[in-house]
PDB file of C-alpha atoms in Angstrom:
ATOM      1  CA  MET I   1     100.514 141.449 103.695  1.00 41.00           C
ATOM      2  CA  THR I   2      99.810 138.045 105.262  1.00 50.00           C
ATOM      3  CA  GLN I   3      98.486 135.391 102.922  1.00 67.00           C
ATOM      4  CA  LEU I   4      96.098 132.623 103.955  1.00 65.00           C
ATOM      5  CA  GLN I   5      97.908 129.277 104.058  1.00 72.00           C
ATOM      6  CA  LYS I   6      95.653 127.006 106.117  1.00 75.00           C
ATOM      7  CA  ILE I   7      91.954 126.389 106.638  1.00 74.00           C
ATOM      8  CA  SER I   8      91.226 124.072 109.533  1.00 71.00           C
ATOM      9  CA  SER I   9      88.024 122.310 110.574  1.00 59.00           C
ATOM     10  CA  GLU I  10      88.526 123.967 113.957  1.00 59.00           C
ATOM     11  CA  MET I  11      88.214 127.376 112.294  1.00 53.00           C
ATOM     12  CA  ALA I  12      85.266 126.514 110.091  1.00 51.00           C
ATOM     13  CA  VAL I  13      81.573 126.313 110.895  1.00 51.00           C
ATOM     14  CA  ALA I  14      80.015 123.083 112.190  1.00 53.00           C
ATOM     15  CA  SER I  15      78.553 122.083 108.837  1.00 60.00           C
ATOM     16  CA  PHE I  16      80.297 122.899 105.607  1.00 68.00           C
ATOM     17  CA  GLY I  17      77.640 123.192 102.956  1.00 71.00           C
ATOM     18  CA  GLY I  18      77.105 124.751  99.557  1.00 77.00           C
ATOM     19  CA  LYS I  19      77.931 128.375 100.326  1.00 84.00           C
ATOM     20  CA  GLU I  20      81.059 127.538 102.331  1.00 84.00           C
ATOM     21  CA  LEU I  21      82.248 125.128  99.633  1.00 86.00           C
ATOM     22  CA  GLU I  22      81.684 127.766  96.947  1.00 87.00           C
ATOM     23  CA  ILE I  23      83.882 130.208  98.883  1.00 87.00           C
ATOM     24  CA  LEU I  24      86.597 127.574  99.371  1.00 87.00           C
ATOM     25  CA  VAL I  25      86.512 126.628  95.681  1.00 89.00           C
ATOM     26  CA  GLU I  26      86.870 130.289  94.742  1.00 90.00           C
ATOM     27  CA  ILE I  27      89.882 130.601  97.045  1.00 88.00           C
ATOM     28  CA  LEU I  28      91.454 127.425  95.646  1.00 91.00           C
ATOM     29  CA  THR I  29      90.983 128.445  92.031  1.00 91.00           C
ATOM     30  CA  THR I  30      91.986 132.126  92.149  1.00 88.00           C
ATOM     31  CA  LYS I  31      95.645 132.699  92.989  1.00 72.00           C
ATOM     32  CA  SER I  32      95.453 130.644  96.134  1.00 79.00           C
ATOM     33  CA  THR I  33      98.214 130.580  98.712  1.00 89.00           C
ATOM     34  CA  LEU I  34      96.532 127.786 100.662  1.00 91.00           C
ATOM     35  CA  THR I  35      98.796 124.837 101.384  1.00 94.00           C
ATOM     36  CA  THR I  36      96.554 123.001 103.882  1.00 95.00           C
ATOM     37  CA  VAL I  37      92.810 122.446 104.039  1.00 94.00           C
ATOM     38  CA  ASP I  38      91.390 120.411 106.921  1.00 94.00           C
ATOM     39  CA  LEU I  39      87.666 119.747 106.633  1.00 94.00           C
ATOM     40  CA  ALA I  40      87.560 116.813 109.060  1.00 93.00           C
ATOM     41  CA  GLY I  41      84.078 115.964 110.271  1.00 93.00           C
ATOM     42  CA  LYS I  42      82.204 118.448 108.077  1.00 92.00           C
ATOM     43  CA  SER I  43      79.965 115.821 106.390  1.00 92.00           C
ATOM     44  CA  ILE I  44      80.568 117.153 102.886  1.00 94.00           C
ATOM     45  CA  GLY I  45      79.659 113.787 101.332  1.00 96.00           C
ATOM     46  CA  ASP I  46      80.094 112.822  97.686  1.00 97.00           C
ATOM     47  CA  ASN I  47      78.692 116.133  96.417  1.00 96.00           C
ATOM     48  CA  GLY I  48      81.181 118.154  98.429  1.00 95.00           C
ATOM     49  CA  ALA I  49      84.006 115.918  97.236  1.00 97.00           C
ATOM     50  CA  ARG I  50      82.915 116.552  93.634  1.00 97.00           C
ATOM     51  CA  VAL I  51      82.892 120.319  94.148  1.00 95.00           C
ATOM     52  CA  LEU I  52      86.345 120.301  95.782  1.00 96.00           C
ATOM     53  CA  SER I  53      87.697 118.014  93.078  1.00 97.00           C
ATOM     54  CA  GLU I  54      86.933 120.542  90.366  1.00 96.00           C
ATOM     55  CA  ALA I  55      89.048 123.111  92.202  1.00 95.00           C
ATOM     56  CA  LEU I  56      91.860 120.607  92.775  1.00 97.00           C
ATOM     57  CA  LYS I  57      92.211 120.065  89.037  1.00 96.00           C
ATOM     58  CA  THR I  58      93.613 123.568  88.590  1.00 95.00           C
ATOM     59  CA  ASN I  59      95.046 124.380  92.035  1.00 95.00           C
ATOM     60  CA  SER I  60      98.847 124.431  92.265  1.00 94.00           C
ATOM     61  CA  THR I  61      99.489 125.303  95.919  1.00 95.00           C
ATOM     62  CA  LEU I  62      97.529 122.875  98.093  1.00 96.00           C
ATOM     63  CA  ALA I  63      99.800 120.198  99.560  1.00 97.00           C
ATOM     64  CA  THR I  64      97.575 118.675 102.273  1.00 97.00           C
ATOM     65  CA  LEU I  65      93.857 117.923 102.103  1.00 98.00           C
ATOM     66  CA  SER I  66      92.148 116.287 105.066  1.00 97.00           C
ATOM     67  CA  LEU I  67      88.653 114.993 104.379  1.00 97.00           C
ATOM     68  CA  HIS I  68      88.569 112.695 107.402  1.00 96.00           C
ATOM     69  CA  ASP I  69      85.088 111.597 108.528  1.00 97.00           C
ATOM     70  CA  ASN I  70      83.063 113.229 105.750  1.00 96.00           C
ATOM     71  CA  LEU I  71      80.663 110.535 104.511  1.00 97.00           C
ATOM     72  CA  ILE I  72      82.541 110.295 101.207  1.00 98.00           C
ATOM     73  CA  GLY I  73      81.747 107.114  99.304  1.00 98.00           C
ATOM     74  CA  ASP I  74      82.797 105.602  96.000  1.00 98.00           C
ATOM     75  CA  ASP I  75      81.274 108.457  93.951  1.00 98.00           C
ATOM     76  CA  GLY I  76      83.273 111.036  95.889  1.00 98.00           C
ATOM     77  CA  ALA I  77      86.383 108.880  95.528  1.00 98.00           C
ATOM     78  CA  GLN I  78      85.776 108.839  91.754  1.00 98.00           C
ATOM     79  CA  ALA I  79      85.730 112.641  91.666  1.00 98.00           C
ATOM     80  CA  LEU I  80      88.859 112.886  93.805  1.00 98.00           C
ATOM     81  CA  ALA I  81      90.596 110.342  91.568  1.00 98.00           C
ATOM     82  CA  GLU I  82      89.894 112.512  88.525  1.00 98.00           C
ATOM     83  CA  ALA I  83      91.377 115.480  90.356  1.00 98.00           C
ATOM     84  CA  LEU I  84      94.490 113.484  91.304  1.00 98.00           C
ATOM     85  CA  LYS I  85      95.114 112.774  87.631  1.00 97.00           C
ATOM     86  CA  ALA I  86      95.408 116.514  86.952  1.00 97.00           C
ATOM     87  CA  ASN I  87      96.795 117.865  90.236  1.00 97.00           C
ATOM     88  CA  SER I  88     100.556 118.095  90.734  1.00 96.00           C
ATOM     89  CA  SER I  89     100.839 119.781  94.133  1.00 97.00           C
ATOM     90  CA  LEU I  90      98.892 117.580  96.555  1.00 98.00           C
ATOM     91  CA  THR I  91     101.251 115.428  98.637  1.00 98.00           C
ATOM     92  CA  THR I  92      98.886 114.222 101.382  1.00 98.00           C
ATOM     93  CA  LEU I  93      95.264 113.135 101.001  1.00 98.00           C
ATOM     94  CA  ASP I  94      93.458 112.018 104.152  1.00 98.00           C
ATOM     95  CA  LEU I  95      90.272 110.064 103.495  1.00 98.00           C
ATOM     96  CA  TRP I  96      90.225 108.296 106.853  1.00 97.00           C
ATOM     97  CA  SER I  97      86.857 107.181 108.230  1.00 98.00           C
ATOM     98  CA  ASN I  98      84.685 107.609 105.156  1.00 98.00           C
ATOM     99  CA  LEU I  99      82.517 105.171 103.194  1.00 98.00           C
ATOM    100  CA  ILE I 100      84.951 104.220 100.431  1.00 98.00           C
ATOM    101  CA  GLY I 101      84.707 100.613  99.250  1.00 98.00           C
ATOM    102  CA  ASP I 102      86.429  98.477  96.637  1.00 98.00           C
ATOM    103  CA  ASN I 103      85.096 100.541  93.713  1.00 98.00           C
ATOM    104  CA  GLY I 104      86.430 103.758  95.217  1.00 98.00           C
ATOM    105  CA  ALA I 105      89.802 102.146  95.927  1.00 98.00           C
ATOM    106  CA  GLN I 106      89.955 100.891  92.342  1.00 98.00           C
ATOM    107  CA  VAL I 107      89.385 104.350  90.824  1.00 98.00           C
ATOM    108  CA  LEU I 108      91.882 105.885  93.246  1.00 98.00           C
ATOM    109  CA  SER I 109      94.422 103.238  92.217  1.00 98.00           C
ATOM    110  CA  GLU I 110      94.030 104.271  88.566  1.00 98.00           C
ATOM    111  CA  ALA I 111      94.766 107.877  89.510  1.00 98.00           C
ATOM    112  CA  ILE I 112      97.762 106.843  91.599  1.00 97.00           C
ATOM    113  CA  LYS I 113      99.291 105.183  88.540  1.00 96.00           C
ATOM    114  CA  THR I 114      99.756 108.582  86.878  1.00 95.00           C
ATOM    115  CA  ASN I 115      99.976 111.007  89.825  1.00 97.00           C
ATOM    116  CA  SER I 116     103.543 112.032  90.638  1.00 96.00           C
ATOM    117  CA  SER I 117     103.073 114.262  93.691  1.00 98.00           C
ATOM    118  CA  LEU I 118     101.065 112.275  96.249  1.00 97.00           C
ATOM    119  CA  THR I 119     103.304 110.754  98.939  1.00 97.00           C
ATOM    120  CA  THR I 120     100.714 109.823 101.592  1.00 97.00           C
ATOM    121  CA  LEU I 121      97.206 108.433 101.173  1.00 97.00           C
ATOM    122  CA  ASN I 122      95.149 107.639 104.261  1.00 98.00           C
ATOM    123  CA  LEU I 123      92.308 105.205 103.566  1.00 97.00           C
ATOM    124  CA  GLN I 124      92.094 103.917 107.129  1.00 97.00           C
ATOM    125  CA  SER I 125      88.653 102.971 108.497  1.00 97.00           C
ATOM    126  CA  ASN I 126      86.769 102.692 105.218  1.00 98.00           C
ATOM    127  CA  SER I 127      85.107  99.624 103.663  1.00 97.00           C
ATOM    128  CA  ILE I 128      87.896  98.529 101.339  1.00 97.00           C
ATOM    129  CA  GLY I 129      88.137  94.798 100.796  1.00 96.00           C
ATOM    130  CA  ASP I 130      90.467  92.454  98.979  1.00 95.00           C
ATOM    131  CA  ASN I 131      89.623  93.701  95.457  1.00 96.00           C
ATOM    132  CA  GLY I 132      90.339  97.301  96.367  1.00 97.00           C
ATOM    133  CA  THR I 133      93.554  96.307  98.083  1.00 95.00           C
ATOM    134  CA  GLN I 134      94.653  94.349  95.027  1.00 95.00           C
ATOM    135  CA  ALA I 135      93.977  97.346  92.774  1.00 96.00           C
ATOM    136  CA  LEU I 136      95.982  99.636  95.061  1.00 95.00           C
ATOM    137  CA  SER I 137      98.792  97.095  95.089  1.00 91.00           C
ATOM    138  CA  GLU I 138      98.938  97.052  91.295  1.00 93.00           C
ATOM    139  CA  ALA I 139      99.154 100.857  91.183  1.00 93.00           C
ATOM    140  CA  PHE I 140     102.506 100.698  92.939  1.00 85.00           C
ATOM    141  CA  GLU I 141     104.052  98.833  90.054  1.00 86.00           C
ATOM    142  CA  THR I 142     104.200 102.183  88.205  1.00 91.00           C
ATOM    143  CA  ASN I 143     104.044 104.800  90.997  1.00 93.00           C
ATOM    144  CA  LEU I 144     107.308 105.465  92.838  1.00 91.00           C
ATOM    145  CA  THR I 145     106.184 108.650  94.609  1.00 95.00           C
ATOM    146  CA  LEU I 146     103.540 107.349  97.028  1.00 95.00           C
ATOM    147  CA  THR I 147     105.405 105.974 100.029  1.00 93.00           C
ATOM    148  CA  THR I 148     102.729 105.667 102.719  1.00 93.00           C
ATOM    149  CA  LEU I 149      99.296 104.104 102.451  1.00 94.00           C
ATOM    150  CA  TYR I 150      97.158 103.701 105.554  1.00 94.00           C
ATOM    151  CA  LEU I 151      94.725 100.780 105.269  1.00 94.00           C
ATOM    152  CA  TRP I 152      94.117  99.897 108.893  1.00 93.00           C
ATOM    153  CA  ARG I 153      90.520  99.010 109.860  1.00 94.00           C
ATOM    154  CA  ASN I 154      89.224  98.000 106.460  1.00 95.00           C
ATOM    155  CA  ALA I 155      87.663  94.720 105.319  1.00 92.00           C
ATOM    156  CA  ILE I 156      90.941  93.222 104.099  1.00 89.00           C
ATOM    157  CA  GLU I 157      91.537  89.511 104.500  1.00 80.00           C
ATOM    158  CA  ALA I 158      94.945  88.384 105.758  1.00 58.00           C
ATOM    159  CA  GLN I 159      95.888  86.853 102.381  1.00 51.00           C
ATOM    160  CA  ALA I 160      95.363  90.159 100.527  1.00 51.00           C
ATOM    161  CA  GLN I 161      97.493  92.031 103.070  1.00 52.00           C
ATOM    162  CA  HIS I 162     100.488  89.916 102.090  1.00 51.00           C
ATOM    163  CA  GLN I 163     100.014  90.618  98.369  1.00 52.00           C
ATOM    164  CA  THR I 164     100.734  94.334  98.723  1.00 51.00           C
ATOM    165  CA  PRO I 165     104.269  95.317  97.694  1.00 48.00           C
ATOM    166  CA  GLN I 166     106.815  95.712 100.470  1.00 44.00           C
ATOM    167  CA  THR I 167     109.963  96.151  98.392  1.00 33.00           C
ATOM    168  CA  THR I 168     109.928  99.649  96.884  1.00 37.00           C
ATOM    169  CA  GLY I 169     110.054 101.765 100.014  1.00 43.00           C
ATOM    170  CA  PHE I 170     106.268 101.580 100.133  1.00 46.00           C
ATOM    171  CA  HIS I 171     104.863 101.294 103.644  1.00 49.00           C
ATOM    172  CA  ILE I 172     101.444 100.017 104.574  1.00 53.00           C
ATOM    173  CA  LYS I 173     100.311 101.206 107.971  1.00 52.00           C
ATOM    174  CA  GLN I 174      97.733  98.931 109.532  1.00 46.00           C
TER     175      GLN I 174
END
């Protein structure tokens, strides 16, 4: 019997609302074999991020979650950060082209301090400024697992870019 391993935005309906999210959460929380979920461009927003985050807290198979271009702001980032504190399987989280600002980056940085599975975090094309960048930088003083952080096209001043660690195998892609 073939087991479902990937859900892609190309396979899903144009909008991914309440009913579709409920089905996905059920899949993620009940003996899931999913390793990849790509919901790029589905406009799930902060509420959708909260719903997915609850499932992520108990899921042990998902390795890649792409939430690119989903109107997720600081509240959604807060929910995802809480999930990252409990999840030990997610290795790649793509939050490219959302609405995450300094507050969202700060709560994500707190989660990164304790998460030991995430290796890649894409925060490219959000609204993260110097304070968010500083918080992310401080998270890498304790996290040795995350090796790639994409911050290109944010509101980061040149001075803050130079404050981010470059010595622990950590790569900033801008």
